[in-house]
Amino acid sequence: MAEIFAEILFPDNTEVSKLYQSRLFVKINRAFTTDDLSNLMAEKSQASLGFRLTVNPWRHINIAWRRQLCAAVMLFLDENKNVENIGALQSGHSTYVENFVYGRSDASLAGIPENLLYWFLMASVEWHIICQTVSGGIILPHNKVHWSHYQELASNGTFLIPKTKQTINSDIQSVATTKHMVAEITKQLLPVIETKIETAIENAFQKFLPMLLASRPIPHSLPEVAAATLSPDITIPTLPQSSDLLQQHSPLISIRQSKAIALPDKSTWTEYHRTSRETSGPSYPDTLSPTATPSHNLSSGIPYFSISTPQSPALQLLENKALRKIGKLLNHTSPTWSCNEQRLSVMEMLRNKNDMIVILRTGLGKSMVIFLAAMMQKEKITIAIIPFTALMLNYHRRLTDLSIGFEEFKATSRHIAGTHSLILVSADVAALPIWSTALQELSHKHVIGRIIFDEAHVVFTSSDFRVSLAKVYHLRQIPCQMILLSGTVPPQSEDTLIQSFALISPVIIYRTSPNHPHLRYILERSYPNQEQLFQRTQELWNQHRISFTSQDRCLIFVQTLFIGQALSQFLHCPFYTGDQDISNNDERKTTYLQWIDGTHPLMVCTSAFGTGNDYPHVRLSLHVGTPKEMVDHIQQTARIGRDLKLATAYFLPNYHGQLTLP
C-alpha cells in the first residue's frame, strides 16, 4: 500500500517507491539517517532518562552489553573469521574468503550469507531475553507488549523463553565454579612455586654473579662523589665470602645488604664512595675538588670545572669525546664539566647499564645527559619524556639552536619514524595506547637505549590531578635504562621516585647541593587586599626594569588563575597558564616566544611555567601570594639567575594566608 501512495505522491521520483519496497522504515521520501535517529532518541530519552541519549553513546552501551551478556554471536563470528580449514587452504584462499565469496546463492549476494541468518535471529531473541523485552510475532496491541508485561506474558504461555536463557545461566554457573576451582588450586600451589623460584634464583646468583662481576670490571680510581646516594631498599642474595673479589670490583654504589656479605677493610676501598641517606643523610661538598680548575663558559655564562682524576684509558677517551661534544654544542674551545656529578651522570648514561636518578640544582646542565645521549650513541634511540608544554617548547628551541636532530611524537602521530636518535614525547601522550603501539613497533626496528624522564619530581607534586602521572611505571614497556632528571627531589622522596617508576636496583643517584649563592631572596610584608598587592608588584617591576638590559627578563608567579588574569590586565602584560579553558597550545607558544624574544620582557605565569625553562637572563621574579607547595616554589625561584649573575626573588605573601578584595 505504501508503494502505491509513494508512486502517486512522487510520480517523478521512482527512488521513493523503491525505498518503500526495500526498507521497513522510510522518512516520507528518503531513508532515515543517523542524525534523524539521534534526534528522535534524544527527544524520547530526555523525558524518561533525564538526558539526551543519541546513537553514538547508545552504540557504546549496546556493544558492551552484548559482549558481556549476548556473547554467542560474537564468538561465532570470531571463530568463522579466525579458524582455517584444510579444504580452504588447499584451494588457495582463507576460510573467511571461502565463506563470504564462494558457493553463495543469488539471494545471499544481495545481503548476508544464509548461514548467518539464524544467528542474526538468535541475537535478537537473546537480546530480548536479557533485556526482558517481549519478542515479536505476538498479535497484541502495542501497549500490551510493554516490557512491564514480560513476566506476565511469559508465565501464561503467550510466548516461550528459548533455552538460550537456561544455557546462559548454566554457563555463568559453570564459569563461577571453574573460577572457584582455579582459585583453590592457585592458593595451594603458589607458596610451593614461590619457594622453588626463590631457591632457583638464589642458587643462580651464587653460581654466576662472581663471573658477571668479573666480566664487567669497574676502574679502581674513580673520583670521590660526596653527594651521591642510593636507595636503601636494594637487596642482593648471599654470596661466597671473597674479599679479593670485592676489592677487585669495588661496588659502583654503596648497597644495603639484606644478608651478610664479608666486606674488606674500608682502608682498601677506592676513593669512589657514596653516603647512605639512611645512616648519615646526604652530604654536600663545601668546595670543589682541589684538582678542579674553573673555566667560564662564554656561551651560557655557566662556569664549568675541569676535574683531573686517574682512570682507565678507555674511560678517559670516552670522557674526552663527551667534552669535545660539549665544546661543539657550546662553541667553547676548552670545554669542561659544570661539576663532578654532571660528569659522572654522563659517564653512567653512556655505560647504559643501571637505572639512575640525577638531582643537579638548576643551572648545572643536567639536560646534557639527554643531549650527549643523542649525539654519542646514535645507534640507540633515546626517548625523552617531557611533562610540561613550556618545557617541550624550551627543548624545541634549544635542540634547534644546537642543531641536534629530534622527532616529537604527538597525540595525532601514528608511528615513530626513527630517523633521529632522540624522540621527544609529552608525559600525557606517553600515557596513551597509541604511544605503546608505536614504541613496540619502533623496538622491532631500532635498539631503545634509554628512557629519560625530565623533571621527575612532578610525580609526587602533580599526580593527584594529572592522570598520566598516576601510573608512570607503565612507561617501562621496553627493557632499557631508565634515567630520572630533576633539580628538586628531597632525599626522603627518593624512595617515592624509585617505586613510582619501578626502577631496577641497583639504582644510582647523583645529588648536588640545592643552594644558589648568587640569588637574593626578599620576603615582603603581607598585603591585605588585591589593590595594595598589585600596586606593590608594579612598584617592584618599575624599580628593577630601569637596570634591565635587552636580554633581561622578569617573571611574576601567581597562585590562582583569577589573580593571574587580573594582574596581567593591571600590568598590561601576557599571562601564561596551562589551563586549556584560558589558552590553547598555540597561544601558549606565542606567549612564550614573545617573552623569549623580548617583545614582552615581563610575563605573569602559573606553576605551569615554573619547571624546565632555562632562559639564562631572568633577573627578577615576583611571587605573588603565599606558595601552595615548597617543591613547586623552589622550582619557580630557580628560573632566575641561570647565568650565575645576581638575581632577586621577592615573596609577597597573602594576609593570614587569604587575599581579600578591596
XYZ file of C-alpha atoms in Angstrom, residues 208-218 245 248-249:
14
model
C 77.007 -16.850 38.239
C 77.250 -13.414 39.909
C 81.033 -13.615 40.550
C 81.549 -14.380 36.865
C 79.270 -11.495 35.849
C 81.195 -9.114 38.071
C 84.459 -10.360 36.641
C 83.184 -9.714 33.104
C 82.275 -6.074 33.955
C 85.249 -4.620 35.884
C 84.974 -1.159 37.338
C 86.578 -10.200 44.633
C 88.928 -6.061 42.621
C 85.400 -4.979 41.715
